[in-house]
Each structure stands twice: as structure tokens, then as C-alpha cells.
Short mmCIF file of C-alpha atoms and ligand atoms in Angstrom, two decimals:
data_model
loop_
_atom_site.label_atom_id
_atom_site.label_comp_id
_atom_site.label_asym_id
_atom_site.label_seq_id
_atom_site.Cartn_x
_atom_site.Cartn_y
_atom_site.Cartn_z
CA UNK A 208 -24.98 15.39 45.06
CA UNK A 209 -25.29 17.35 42.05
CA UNK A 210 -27.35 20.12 43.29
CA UNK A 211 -24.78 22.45 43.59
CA UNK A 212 -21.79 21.27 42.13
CA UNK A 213 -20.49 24.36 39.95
CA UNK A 214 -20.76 23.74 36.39
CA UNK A 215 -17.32 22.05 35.08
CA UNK A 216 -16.61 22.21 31.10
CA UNK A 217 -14.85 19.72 29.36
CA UNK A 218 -13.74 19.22 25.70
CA UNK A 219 -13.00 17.30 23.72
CA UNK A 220 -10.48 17.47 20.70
CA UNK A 221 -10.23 15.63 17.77
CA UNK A 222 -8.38 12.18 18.78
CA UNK A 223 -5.50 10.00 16.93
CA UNK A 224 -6.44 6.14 17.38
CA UNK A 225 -7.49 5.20 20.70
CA UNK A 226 -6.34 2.48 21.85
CA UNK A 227 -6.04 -0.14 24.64
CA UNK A 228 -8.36 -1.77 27.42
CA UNK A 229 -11.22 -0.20 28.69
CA UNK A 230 -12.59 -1.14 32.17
CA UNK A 231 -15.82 0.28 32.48
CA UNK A 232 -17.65 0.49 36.49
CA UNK A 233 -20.36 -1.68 37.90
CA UNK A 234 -24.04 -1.70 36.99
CA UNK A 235 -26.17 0.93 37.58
CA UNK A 236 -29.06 -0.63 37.21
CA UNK A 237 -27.61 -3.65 39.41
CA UNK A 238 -25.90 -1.83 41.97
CA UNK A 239 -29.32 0.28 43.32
CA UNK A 240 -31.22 -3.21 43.65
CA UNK A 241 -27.96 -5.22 45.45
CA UNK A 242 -28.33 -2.14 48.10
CA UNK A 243 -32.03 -2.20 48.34
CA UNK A 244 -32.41 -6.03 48.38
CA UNK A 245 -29.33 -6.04 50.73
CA UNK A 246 -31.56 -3.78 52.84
CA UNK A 247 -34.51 -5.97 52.74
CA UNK A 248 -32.60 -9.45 53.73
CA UNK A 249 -32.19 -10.51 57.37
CA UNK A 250 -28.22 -10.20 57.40
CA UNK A 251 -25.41 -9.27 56.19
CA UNK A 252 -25.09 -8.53 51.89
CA UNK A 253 -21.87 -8.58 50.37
CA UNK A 254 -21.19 -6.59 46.91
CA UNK A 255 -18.23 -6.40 45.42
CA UNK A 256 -18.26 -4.17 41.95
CA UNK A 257 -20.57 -1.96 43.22
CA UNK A 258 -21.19 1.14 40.69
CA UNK A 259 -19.64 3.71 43.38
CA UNK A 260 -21.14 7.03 40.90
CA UNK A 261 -23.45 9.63 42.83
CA UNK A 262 -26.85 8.17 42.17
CA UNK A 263 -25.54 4.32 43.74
CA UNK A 264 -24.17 6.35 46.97
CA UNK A 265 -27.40 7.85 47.03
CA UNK A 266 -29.12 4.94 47.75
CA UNK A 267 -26.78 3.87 49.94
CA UNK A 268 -27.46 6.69 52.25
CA UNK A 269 -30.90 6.34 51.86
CA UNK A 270 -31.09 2.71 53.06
CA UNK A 271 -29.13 3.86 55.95
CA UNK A 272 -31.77 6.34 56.61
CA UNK A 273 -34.54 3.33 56.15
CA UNK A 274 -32.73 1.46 59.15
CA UNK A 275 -30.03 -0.32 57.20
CA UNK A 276 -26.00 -0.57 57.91
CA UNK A 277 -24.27 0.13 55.07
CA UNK A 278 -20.53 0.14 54.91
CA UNK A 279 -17.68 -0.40 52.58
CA UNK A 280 -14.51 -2.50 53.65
CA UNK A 281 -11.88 -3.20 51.45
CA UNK A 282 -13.06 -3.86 48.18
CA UNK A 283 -16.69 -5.00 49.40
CA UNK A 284 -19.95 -3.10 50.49
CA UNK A 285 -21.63 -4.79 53.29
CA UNK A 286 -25.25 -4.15 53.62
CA UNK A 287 -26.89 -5.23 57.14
CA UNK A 288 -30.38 -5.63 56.06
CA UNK A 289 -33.76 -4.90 58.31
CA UNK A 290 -35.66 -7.87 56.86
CA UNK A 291 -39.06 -7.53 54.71
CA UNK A 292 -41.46 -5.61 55.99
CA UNK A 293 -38.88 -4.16 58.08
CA UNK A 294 -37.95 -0.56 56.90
CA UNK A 295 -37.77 2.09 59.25
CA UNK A 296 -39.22 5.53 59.12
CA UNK A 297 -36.47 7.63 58.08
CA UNK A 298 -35.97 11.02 60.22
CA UNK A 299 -35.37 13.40 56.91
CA UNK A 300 -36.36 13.81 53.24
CA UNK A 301 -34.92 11.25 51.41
CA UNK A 302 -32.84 12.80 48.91
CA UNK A 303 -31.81 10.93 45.78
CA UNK A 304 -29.96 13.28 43.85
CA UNK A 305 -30.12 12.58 39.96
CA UNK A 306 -31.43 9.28 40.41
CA UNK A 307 -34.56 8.04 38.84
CA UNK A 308 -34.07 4.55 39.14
CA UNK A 309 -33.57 5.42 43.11
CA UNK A 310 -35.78 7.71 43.62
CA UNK A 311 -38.72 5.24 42.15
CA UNK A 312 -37.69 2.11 43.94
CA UNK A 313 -37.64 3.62 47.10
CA UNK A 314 -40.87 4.53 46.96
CA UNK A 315 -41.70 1.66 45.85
CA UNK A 316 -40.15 -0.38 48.93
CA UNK A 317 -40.96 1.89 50.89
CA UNK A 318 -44.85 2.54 50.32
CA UNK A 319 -46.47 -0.65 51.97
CA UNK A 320 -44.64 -0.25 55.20
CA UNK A 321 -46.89 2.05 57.82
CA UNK A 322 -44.93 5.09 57.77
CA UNK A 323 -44.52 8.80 55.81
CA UNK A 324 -41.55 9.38 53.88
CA UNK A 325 -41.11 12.71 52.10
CA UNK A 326 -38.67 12.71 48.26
CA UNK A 327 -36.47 15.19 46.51
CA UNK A 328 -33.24 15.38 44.67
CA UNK A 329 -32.14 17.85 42.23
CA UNK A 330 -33.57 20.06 39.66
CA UNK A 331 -33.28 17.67 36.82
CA UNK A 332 -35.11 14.61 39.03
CA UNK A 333 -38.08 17.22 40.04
CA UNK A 334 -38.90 17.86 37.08
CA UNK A 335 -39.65 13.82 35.77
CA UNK A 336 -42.55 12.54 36.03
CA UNK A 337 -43.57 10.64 39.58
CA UNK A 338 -47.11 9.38 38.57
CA UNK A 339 -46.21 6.57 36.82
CA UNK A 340 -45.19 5.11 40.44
CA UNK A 341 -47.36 6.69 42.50
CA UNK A 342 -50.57 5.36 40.59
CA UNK A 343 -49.48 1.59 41.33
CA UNK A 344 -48.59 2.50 44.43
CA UNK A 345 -51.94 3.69 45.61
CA UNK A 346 -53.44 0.41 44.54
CA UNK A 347 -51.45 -0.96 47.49
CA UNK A 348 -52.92 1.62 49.40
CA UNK A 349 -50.17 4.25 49.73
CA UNK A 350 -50.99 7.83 49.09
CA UNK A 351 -49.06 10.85 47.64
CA UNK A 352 -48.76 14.40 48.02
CA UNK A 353 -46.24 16.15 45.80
CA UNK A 354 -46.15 19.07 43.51
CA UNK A 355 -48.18 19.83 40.60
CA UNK A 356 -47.74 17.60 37.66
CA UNK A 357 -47.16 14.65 40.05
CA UNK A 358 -43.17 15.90 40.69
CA UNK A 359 -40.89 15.54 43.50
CA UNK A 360 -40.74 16.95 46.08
CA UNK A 361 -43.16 14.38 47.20
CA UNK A 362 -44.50 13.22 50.48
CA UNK A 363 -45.81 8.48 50.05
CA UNK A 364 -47.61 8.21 53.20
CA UNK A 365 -47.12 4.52 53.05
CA UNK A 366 -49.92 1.81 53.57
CA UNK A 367 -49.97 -0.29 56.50
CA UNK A 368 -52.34 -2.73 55.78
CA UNK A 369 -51.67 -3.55 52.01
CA UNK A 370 -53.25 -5.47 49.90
CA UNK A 371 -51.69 -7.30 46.71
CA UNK A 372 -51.99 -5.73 43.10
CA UNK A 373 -52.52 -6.56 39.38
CA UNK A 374 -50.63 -4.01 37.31
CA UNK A 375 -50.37 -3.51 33.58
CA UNK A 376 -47.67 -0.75 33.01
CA UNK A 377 -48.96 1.58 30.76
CA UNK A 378 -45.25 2.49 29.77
CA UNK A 379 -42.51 0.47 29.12
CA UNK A 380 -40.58 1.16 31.99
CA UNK A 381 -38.38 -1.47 34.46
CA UNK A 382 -38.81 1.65 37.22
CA UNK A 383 -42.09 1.21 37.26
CA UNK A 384 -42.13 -2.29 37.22
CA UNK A 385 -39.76 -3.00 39.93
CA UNK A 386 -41.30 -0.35 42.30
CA UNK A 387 -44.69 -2.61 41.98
CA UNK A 388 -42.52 -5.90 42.75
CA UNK A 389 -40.78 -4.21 45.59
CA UNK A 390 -43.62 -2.66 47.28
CA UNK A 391 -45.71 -6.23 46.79
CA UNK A 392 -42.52 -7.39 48.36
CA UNK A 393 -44.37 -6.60 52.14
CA UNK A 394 -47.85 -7.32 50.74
CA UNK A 395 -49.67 -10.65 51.75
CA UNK A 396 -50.41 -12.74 48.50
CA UNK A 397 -49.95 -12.20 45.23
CA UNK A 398 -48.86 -9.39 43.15
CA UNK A 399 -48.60 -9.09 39.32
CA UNK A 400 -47.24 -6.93 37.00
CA UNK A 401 -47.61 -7.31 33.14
CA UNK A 402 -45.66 -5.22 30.58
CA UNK A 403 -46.82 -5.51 26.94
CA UNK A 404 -43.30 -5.38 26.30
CA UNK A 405 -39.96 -6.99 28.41
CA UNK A 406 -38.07 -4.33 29.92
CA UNK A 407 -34.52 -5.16 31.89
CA UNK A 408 -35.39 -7.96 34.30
CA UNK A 409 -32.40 -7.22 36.67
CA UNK A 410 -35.22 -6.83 39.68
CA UNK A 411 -36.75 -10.16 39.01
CA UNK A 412 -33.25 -12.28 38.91
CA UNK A 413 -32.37 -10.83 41.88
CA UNK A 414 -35.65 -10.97 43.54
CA UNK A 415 -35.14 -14.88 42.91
CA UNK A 416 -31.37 -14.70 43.86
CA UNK A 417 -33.09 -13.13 47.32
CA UNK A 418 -34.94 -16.06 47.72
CA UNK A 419 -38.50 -14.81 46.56
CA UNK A 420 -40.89 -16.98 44.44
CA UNK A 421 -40.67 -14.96 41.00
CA UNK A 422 -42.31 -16.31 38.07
CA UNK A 423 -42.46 -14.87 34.30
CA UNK A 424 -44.70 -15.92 31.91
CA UNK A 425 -44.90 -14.62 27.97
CA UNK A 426 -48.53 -15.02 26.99
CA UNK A 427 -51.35 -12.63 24.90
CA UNK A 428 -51.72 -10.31 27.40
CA UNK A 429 -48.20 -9.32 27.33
CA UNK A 430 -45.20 -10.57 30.12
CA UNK A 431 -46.74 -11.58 33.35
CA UNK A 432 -44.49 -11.43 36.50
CA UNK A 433 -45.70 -12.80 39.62
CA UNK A 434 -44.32 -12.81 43.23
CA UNK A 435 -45.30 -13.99 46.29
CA UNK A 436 -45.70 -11.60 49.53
CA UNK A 437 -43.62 -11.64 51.95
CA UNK A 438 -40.84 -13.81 51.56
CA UNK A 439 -37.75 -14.28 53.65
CA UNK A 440 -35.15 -12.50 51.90
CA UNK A 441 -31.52 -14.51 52.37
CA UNK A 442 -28.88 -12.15 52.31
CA UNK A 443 -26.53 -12.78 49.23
CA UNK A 444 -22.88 -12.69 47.44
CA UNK A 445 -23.50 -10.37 44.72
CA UNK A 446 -20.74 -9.77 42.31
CA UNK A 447 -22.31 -6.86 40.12
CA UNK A 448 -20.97 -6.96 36.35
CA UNK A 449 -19.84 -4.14 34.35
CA UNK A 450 -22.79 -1.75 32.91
CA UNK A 451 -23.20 -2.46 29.09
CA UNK A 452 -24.40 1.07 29.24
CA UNK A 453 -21.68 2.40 30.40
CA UNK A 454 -19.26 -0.04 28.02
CA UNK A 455 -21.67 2.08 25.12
CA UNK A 456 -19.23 4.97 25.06
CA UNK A 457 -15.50 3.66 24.85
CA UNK A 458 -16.91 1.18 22.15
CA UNK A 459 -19.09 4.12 20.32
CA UNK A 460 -16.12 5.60 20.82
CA UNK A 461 -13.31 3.63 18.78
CA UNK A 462 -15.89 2.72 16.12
CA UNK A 463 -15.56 6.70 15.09
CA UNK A 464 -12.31 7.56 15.52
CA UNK A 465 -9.96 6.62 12.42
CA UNK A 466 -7.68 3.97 13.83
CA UNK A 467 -9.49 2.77 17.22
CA UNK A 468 -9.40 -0.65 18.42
CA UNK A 469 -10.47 -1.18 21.90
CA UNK A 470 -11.15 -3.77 24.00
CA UNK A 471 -14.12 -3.21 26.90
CA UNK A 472 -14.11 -6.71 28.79
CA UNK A 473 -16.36 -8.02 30.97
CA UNK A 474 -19.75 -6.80 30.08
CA UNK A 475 -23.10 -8.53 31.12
CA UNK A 476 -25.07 -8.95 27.74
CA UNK A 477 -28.50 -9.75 29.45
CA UNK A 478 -30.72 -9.50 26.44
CA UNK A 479 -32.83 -6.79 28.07
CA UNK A 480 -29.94 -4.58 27.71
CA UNK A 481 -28.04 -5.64 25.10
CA UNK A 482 -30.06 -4.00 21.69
CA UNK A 483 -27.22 -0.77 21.54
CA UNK A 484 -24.61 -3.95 20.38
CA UNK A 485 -27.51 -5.36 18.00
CA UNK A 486 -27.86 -2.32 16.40
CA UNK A 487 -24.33 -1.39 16.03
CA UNK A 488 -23.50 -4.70 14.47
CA UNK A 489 -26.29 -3.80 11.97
CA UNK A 490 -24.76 -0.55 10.71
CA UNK A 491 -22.31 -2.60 10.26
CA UNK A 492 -20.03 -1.76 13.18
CA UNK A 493 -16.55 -3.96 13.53
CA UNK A 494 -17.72 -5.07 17.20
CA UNK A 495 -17.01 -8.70 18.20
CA UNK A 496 -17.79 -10.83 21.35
CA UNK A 497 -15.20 -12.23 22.40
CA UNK A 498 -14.96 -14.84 25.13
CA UNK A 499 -18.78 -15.43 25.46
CA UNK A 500 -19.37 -16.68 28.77
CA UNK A 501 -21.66 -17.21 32.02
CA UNK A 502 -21.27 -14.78 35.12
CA UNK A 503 -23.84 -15.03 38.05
CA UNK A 504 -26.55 -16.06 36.09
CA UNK A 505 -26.10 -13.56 33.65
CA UNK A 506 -24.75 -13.88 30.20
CA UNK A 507 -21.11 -11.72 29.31
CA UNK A 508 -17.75 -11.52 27.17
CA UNK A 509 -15.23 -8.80 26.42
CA UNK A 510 -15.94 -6.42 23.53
CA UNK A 511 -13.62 -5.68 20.83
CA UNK A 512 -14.59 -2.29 19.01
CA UNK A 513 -12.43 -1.23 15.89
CA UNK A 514 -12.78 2.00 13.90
CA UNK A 515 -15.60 1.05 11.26
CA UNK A 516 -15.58 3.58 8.72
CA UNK A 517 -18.57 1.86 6.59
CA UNK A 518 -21.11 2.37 9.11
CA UNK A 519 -24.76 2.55 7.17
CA UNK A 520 -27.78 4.42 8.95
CA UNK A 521 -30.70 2.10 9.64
CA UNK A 522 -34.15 2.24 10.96
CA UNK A 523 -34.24 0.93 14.82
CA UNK A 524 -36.70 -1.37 15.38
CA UNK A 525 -39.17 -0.04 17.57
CA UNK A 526 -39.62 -3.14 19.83
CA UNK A 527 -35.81 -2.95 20.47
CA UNK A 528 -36.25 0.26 22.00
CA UNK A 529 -36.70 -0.82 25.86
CA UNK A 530 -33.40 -3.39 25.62
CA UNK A 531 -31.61 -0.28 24.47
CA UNK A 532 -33.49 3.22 26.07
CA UNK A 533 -30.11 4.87 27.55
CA UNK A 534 -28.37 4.31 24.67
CA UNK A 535 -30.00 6.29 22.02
CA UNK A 536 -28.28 9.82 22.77
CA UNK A 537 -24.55 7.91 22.14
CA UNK A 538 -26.35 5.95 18.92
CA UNK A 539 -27.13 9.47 17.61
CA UNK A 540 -23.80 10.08 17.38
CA UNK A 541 -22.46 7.10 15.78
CA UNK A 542 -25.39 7.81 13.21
CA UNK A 543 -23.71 11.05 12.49
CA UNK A 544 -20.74 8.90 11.24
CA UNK A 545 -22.14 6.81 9.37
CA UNK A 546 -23.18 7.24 5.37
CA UNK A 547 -27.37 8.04 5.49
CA UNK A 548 -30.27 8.39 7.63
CA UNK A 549 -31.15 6.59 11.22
CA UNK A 550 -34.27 6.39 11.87
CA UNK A 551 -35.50 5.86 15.44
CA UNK A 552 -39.38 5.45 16.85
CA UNK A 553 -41.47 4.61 19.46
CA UNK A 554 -38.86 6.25 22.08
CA UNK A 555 -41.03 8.81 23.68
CA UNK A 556 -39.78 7.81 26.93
CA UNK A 557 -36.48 9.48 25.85
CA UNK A 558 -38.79 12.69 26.45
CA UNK A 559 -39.00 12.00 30.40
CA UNK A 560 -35.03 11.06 31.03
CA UNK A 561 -32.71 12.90 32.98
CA UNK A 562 -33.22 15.16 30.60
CA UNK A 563 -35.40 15.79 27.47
CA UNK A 564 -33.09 13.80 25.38
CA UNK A 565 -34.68 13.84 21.84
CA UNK A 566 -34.43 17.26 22.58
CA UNK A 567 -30.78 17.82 23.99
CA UNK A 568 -28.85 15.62 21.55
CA UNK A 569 -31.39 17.18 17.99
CA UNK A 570 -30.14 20.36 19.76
CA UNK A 571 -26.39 19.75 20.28
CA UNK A 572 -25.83 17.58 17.11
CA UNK A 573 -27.65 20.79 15.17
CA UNK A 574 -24.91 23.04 16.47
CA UNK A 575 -22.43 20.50 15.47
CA UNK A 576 -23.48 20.75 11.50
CA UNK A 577 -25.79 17.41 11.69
CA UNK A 578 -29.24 17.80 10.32
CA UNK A 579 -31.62 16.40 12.84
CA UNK A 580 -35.77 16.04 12.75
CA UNK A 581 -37.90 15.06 15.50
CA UNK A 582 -41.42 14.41 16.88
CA UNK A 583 -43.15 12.99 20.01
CA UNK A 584 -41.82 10.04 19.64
CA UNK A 585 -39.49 9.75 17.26
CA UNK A 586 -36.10 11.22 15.98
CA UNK A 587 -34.14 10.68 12.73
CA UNK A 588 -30.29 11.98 12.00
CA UNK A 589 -28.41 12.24 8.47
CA UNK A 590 -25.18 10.96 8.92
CA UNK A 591 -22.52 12.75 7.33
CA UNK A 592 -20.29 9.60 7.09
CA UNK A 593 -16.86 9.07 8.95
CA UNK A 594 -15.39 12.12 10.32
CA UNK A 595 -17.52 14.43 8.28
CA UNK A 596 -19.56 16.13 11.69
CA UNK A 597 -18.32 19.96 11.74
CA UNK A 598 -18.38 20.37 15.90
CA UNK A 599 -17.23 23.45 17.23
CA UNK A 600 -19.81 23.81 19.51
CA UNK A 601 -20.39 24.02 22.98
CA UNK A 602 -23.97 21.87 23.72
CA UNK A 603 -25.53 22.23 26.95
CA UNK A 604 -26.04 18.74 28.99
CA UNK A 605 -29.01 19.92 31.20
CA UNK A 606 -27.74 17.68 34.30
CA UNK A 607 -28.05 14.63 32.24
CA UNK A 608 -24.90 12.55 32.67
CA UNK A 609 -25.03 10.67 29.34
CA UNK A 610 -25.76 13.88 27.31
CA UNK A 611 -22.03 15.20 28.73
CA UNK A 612 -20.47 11.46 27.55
CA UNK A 613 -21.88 11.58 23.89
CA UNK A 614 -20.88 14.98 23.39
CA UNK A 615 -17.71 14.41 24.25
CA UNK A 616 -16.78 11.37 22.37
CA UNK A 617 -18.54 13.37 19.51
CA UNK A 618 -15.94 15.62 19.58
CA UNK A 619 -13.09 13.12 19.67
CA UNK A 620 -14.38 12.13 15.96
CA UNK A 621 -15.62 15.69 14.73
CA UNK A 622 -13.43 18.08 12.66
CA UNK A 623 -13.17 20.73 15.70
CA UNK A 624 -13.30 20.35 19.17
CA UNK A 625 -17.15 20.01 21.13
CA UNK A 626 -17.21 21.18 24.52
CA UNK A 627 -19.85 20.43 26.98
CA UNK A 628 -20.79 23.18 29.42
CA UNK A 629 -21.19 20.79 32.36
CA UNK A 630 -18.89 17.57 32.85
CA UNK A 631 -19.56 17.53 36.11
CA UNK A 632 -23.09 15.50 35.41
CA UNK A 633 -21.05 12.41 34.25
CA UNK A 634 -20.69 11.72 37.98
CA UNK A 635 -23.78 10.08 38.30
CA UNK A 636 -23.07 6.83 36.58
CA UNK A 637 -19.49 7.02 35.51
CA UNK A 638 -16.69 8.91 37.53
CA UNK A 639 -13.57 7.51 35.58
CA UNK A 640 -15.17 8.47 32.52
CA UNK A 641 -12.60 11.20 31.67
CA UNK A 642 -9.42 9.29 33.09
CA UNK A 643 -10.22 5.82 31.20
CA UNK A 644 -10.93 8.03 27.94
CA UNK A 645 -7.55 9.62 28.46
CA UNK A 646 -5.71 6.34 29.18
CA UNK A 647 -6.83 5.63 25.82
CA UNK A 648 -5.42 8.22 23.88
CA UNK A 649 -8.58 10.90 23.98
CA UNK A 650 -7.53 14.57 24.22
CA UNK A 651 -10.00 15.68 27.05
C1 LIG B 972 -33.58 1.63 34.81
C2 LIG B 972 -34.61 1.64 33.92
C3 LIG B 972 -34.70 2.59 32.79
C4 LIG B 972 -33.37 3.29 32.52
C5 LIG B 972 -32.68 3.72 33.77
C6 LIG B 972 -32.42 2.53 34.67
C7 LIG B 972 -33.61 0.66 35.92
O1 LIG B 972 -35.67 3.58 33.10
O2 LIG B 972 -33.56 4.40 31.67
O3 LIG B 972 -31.43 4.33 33.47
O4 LIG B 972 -32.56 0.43 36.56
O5 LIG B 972 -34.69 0.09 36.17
P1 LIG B 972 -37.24 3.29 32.85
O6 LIG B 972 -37.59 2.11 33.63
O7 LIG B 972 -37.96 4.51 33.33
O8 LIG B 972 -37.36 3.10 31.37
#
């Protein structure tokens, strides 16, 4: 947990070349729904590549809590699972640390089985926003009690006779989306959720990989997903990939340090997650696929990421924006590098992260000489071109695990060193962050 971890600095100096293979963890994204599914099939669940950061071993504790055996041996995680429908009332408050993503599938799986189950984690997840869950959720028939402003702590009392729902997300948001499909996972018929725009559709693969009827439809109305109530979950092999969004910052990396070339392999390019590399290679970023393959369904290859010291500024376009939502605050920094302005909209959901992250990185990257505006909903930065950002600041990370990473390879390409006040926060998705940087030449 992060709660009261003591604040840990870290900084970061300006780097010679770095240089060699970078092997970033599992999913994030992945790894929470291989536990929860796991936890939901009749059987035993085997996971090898789990993502073993602090918000993953949150959820593994709380599916233990929910009834489920979850243990690692060897190499592999084996998840006994309850079956659907079979969750069982858990004897404390659920705690889910940092974890968003956890927090909101939970309660999502959780909220058509007949029972109470009561939410925290730490100061950075009660503070984000629980609504956005807890609205679908009470179509189901569940019912919340939490703090003002709809925040966690939070109490689902869950529904026990559930009926099926029709959603349209009002944000773009695969949280959201999956909690619906989870929690219609133990309601009889039908349940559908349509997003006006496709946001990662890790939930519905695996859903299918499970053995429930998923379909997805593109039509006017936006992207329809349908599943069917109560299947019969089969328990599965699930070999999680690496996390693209994790691959983000040794590859940001090398592009903006004079001399980098770096190799990241094995990262899943689903197209819901892919837009970071889109964008990149439109700035006009030396980043290559290399050995473009097939893994478990899901499309991959190794990355090659040299030092690119023509990087232009673009505008983002908007629609990318859910294929590419976590990767904005390490963006901002390769826009910093690069010769004119980046323009980036219709990312208001950047607002409601871990932390405010318009808001920490327009902060941080002021401090480090980089002019920065914002709005609601959109941000822009003037780059100063290759190597020209000042640093020499220390930028506050607010608990927010990807704030601490793009400060700190910021400061690897910046004239003076950047210092974060709280490394400790990179735990949550990426514990070999500092060691893999180092075994690449970074002075951290
Ligand atoms: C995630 C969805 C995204 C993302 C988060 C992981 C997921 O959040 O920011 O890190 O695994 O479903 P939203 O769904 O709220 O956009």
C-alpha cells in the first residue's frame, strides 16, 4: 500500500546514451481482469506475467477476501475461482490502494451479488470520482453510500435480484465499461453497454477467452457490446503481455536523450492502446516495429527507439485520445523536445487520474523552463527542441505513479538534474522502473 509509505526522492541527472534492452512488466490493465475473471471461473486460473506492482497485489488480496484462492508458485499465479454469481461477502473494507481500475471493477463484480461490501484505498483514490460506476450500478439494482461528491470510502450494498442493463457511458472510460460487463456478468439476460467512442477492449477479449457470449457491434449509436448473463466461466491459461504503457517511458526515454537506441520487446499493440506509438511516429520519432507478430489473440513486436532529435510538435487528434489516456503526461515531455507547439484536446479525463494530471505535469514542466497553457480539457506545450528544457526543479508527483516516471526521464534529457519529491508512487504499476533505467545507462 501506498498510504503510508514515507515519501522517497529520486533524481534524475542528465544521461549519456542509453542503451540496451528494456524488459518492461506485465499489463496492468490485463493483470486486474486475469485475477478477477480467474476469480469468477469454476477452477483453477493460471497467469504467468502477471504485473506484480501494488495496485495488481491489491486485487489479489481482494479476491481472496471475495472467497477466492490466490497463490503464486514458481513463476505462475494460480487463481481458484468461486464461479459466477459466486462471490463471497468479504469480512473487511476492501482496500485497493492506488488503484482505480481495481477499485471500479470490484464494484462492479461485486454489486449484483446479495451482499454489502464497504471501499477505500488511499488519499489519491478518495479523492476520484466513484459516480461514474455507481450510477450503472444502481440500474442493476445496487445501491451506494459513500462520501460527498460520490468518493470512496464507499459502502455498494449489492443487488440480489438483478436485472440486466442498457448503458451508454457518458465518458469515455474502459472502467466504467467493464464494471457494467462484470456486474451483468451475474445478471439473467442481456446487458449492453455502448461507448460513443472504443476504449481498451481488454475486458471483452477476455470475457470471450472466459467463455462468455461477447459481441461488439460499430453502428450510429456508437460501439455496442453485448453479453449474455450468467455464463459458465472456464478457467484459463493466461499469458499477460508486456504493458505498452509501461514500454512508453524507456522508449520516450531514448528518443530524448542524444545517442539512445533501445530496444523494448514484446509489447501488445492492441489498437485500443497503441495511439502513444502513432503519435510519436508522427513527430517524427525514430521508433520501429520490429518483429510484428500474434500473441494470445493480441497483436505485438519489439520496439526499437533511437534518439530523434527532429521531433516536430503536432496537434493530437482528439479521437485518439482514449487509445492513448495514460500516456499524455510522458508525451508532454517528449513535446518539450521537440521544435514547436503540441497541441492536445478533448482529454478532460486527464483531470480525474491518479492525479490532476493536466495540472501536475503544466505545473512541473513550468518549473522546468517549458511554457505550458491549459483549460478544461485541453493542454498545449512549446517545445524547446532537443535538449533545450532548463530542469532544475523538484516537481511534486501527488501519489500519481506516472507523474514520478515522466519527471524523471525528463531530467535524464534536461540541462540540470529534475528530482521528484516522491518515487515511491512508481510502485503501483512499475517496480523495476529505476533498476531497468539504470541498466540502461540513466543516472538515477
Ligand atoms: C484502465 C482504463 C483507463 C486507464 C487506466 C486503466 C483499465 O481508465 O486510465 O489506467 O484497465 O480499464 P478509464 O477507464 O477511467 O479511462
Amino acid at each position: 500500500m501506498t498510504h503510508d509509505a514515507a515519501p522517497a526522492p529520486l533524481t534524475a541527472h542528465p544521461s549519456e546514451p542509453l542503451r540496451g534492452e528494456a524488459r518492461v512488466p506485465g499489463d496492468k490493465s490485463i493483470s486486474h481482469r486475469a485475477l478477477i475473471l480467474g476469480a469468477m471461473a469454476v477452477g483453477e486460473t493460471r497467469v504467468t506475467g502477471l504485473l506484480e506492482g501494488e495496485d495488481v497485489l491489491a486485487t489479489a488480496r481482494a479476491m481472496r477476501a471475495f472467497g477466492a484462492t490466490v497463490e503464486k508458485r514458481g513463476e505462475t499465479w494460480h487463481v481458484h475461482g468461486v464461479g459466477t454469481g459466486g462471490l463471497l461477502e468479504p469480512e473487511d473494507v476492501v482496500d485497493c490502494g492506488n488503484a482505480g481500475t481495481g477499485v471500479r471493477l470490484l464494484m462492479g463484480a461485486a454489486a449484483t451479488h446479495g451482499f454489502a461490501v464497504t471501499y477505500t484505498g488511499d488519499a489519491s483514490l478518495r479523492s476520484r470520482p466513484m459516480a461514474r460506476v455507481t450510477d450503472p450500478l444502481s440500474l442493476f439494482g445496487a445501491r451506494s453510500f459513500g462520501r460527498s461528491g460520490g468518493r470512496l470510502p464507499m459502502t455498494v450494498v449489492g443487488a440480489s435480484d438483478p436485472v440486466p442493463v442498457r448503458y451508454a457511458t457518458p465518458v469515455p472510460s474502459a472502467q466504467v465499461k467493464s464494471a457494467v460487463l462484470l456486474a451483468g456478468l451475474n445478471a439473467p439476460g442481456e446487458t449492453v453497454v455502448i461507448e460513443r467512442e472504443a476504449t481498451r477492449d481488454h475486458s471483452e477479449r477476455m470475457l470471450r477467452g472466459f467463455g462468455a457470449h461477447v459481441e461488439t457491434e460499430a453502428t450510429n449509436e456508437g460501439h455496442v457490446i453485448r453479453l449474455e448473463g450468467r455464463p459458465e466461466l472456464r478457467p484459463q491459461n493466461v499469458a499477460v503481455p508486456r504493458d505498452p504503457s509501461s514500454a512508453a517511458f524507456p522508449v520516450c526515454a531514448a528518443l530524448i536523450v542524444p545517442g539512445s537506441d533501445v530496444l523494448v520487446p514484446n509489447i501488445g499493440l492492441n489498437p485500443t492502446r497503441a495511439g502513444l506509438f502513432e503519435t510519436l511516429r508522427e513527430m517524427g520519432a525514430d521508433l520501429t516495429y520490429e518483429n510484428e507478430r500474434e500473441e494470445g489473440g493480441e497483436p505485438c513486436a519489439d520496439l526499437r527507439a533511437r534518439f530523434s532529435p527532429a521531433i516536430r510538435g503536432i496537434e493530437v487528434p482528439p479521437h485518439r485520445a482514449a487509445s492513448m489516456i495514460d500516456e499524455y503526461p510522458i508525451l508532454s515531455v517528449v513535446a518539450a523536445n521537440a521544435e514547436g507547439t503540441t497541441v492536445m484536446r478533448g482529454v478532460s479525463e486527464l483531470r480525474v487520474k491518479e492525479s490532476d494530471r493536466i495540472d501536475a505535469m503544466a505545473t512541473g514542466l513550468r518549473a522546468c523552463g517549458v511554457q505550458v497553457r491549459d483549460g478544461a480539457d485541453w493542454w498545449e506545450v512549446d517545445g524547446r527542441g532537443a535538449g533545450g528544457v532548463e530542469g532544475g526543479a523538484t516537481v511534486a508527483v501527488h501519489l500519481d505513479h506516472r507523474i514520478a516516471m515522466s519527471f524523471l526521464v525528463c531530467g535524464l534529457a534536461a540541462k540540470r538534474a529534475v528530482t521528484v519529491d516522491d518515487g515511491a508512487a512508481i510502485a503501483t504499476s512499475f517496480p523495476g522502473f529505476v533498476p531497468l533505467l539504470r541498466g540502461l545507462g540513466a543516472p538515477l
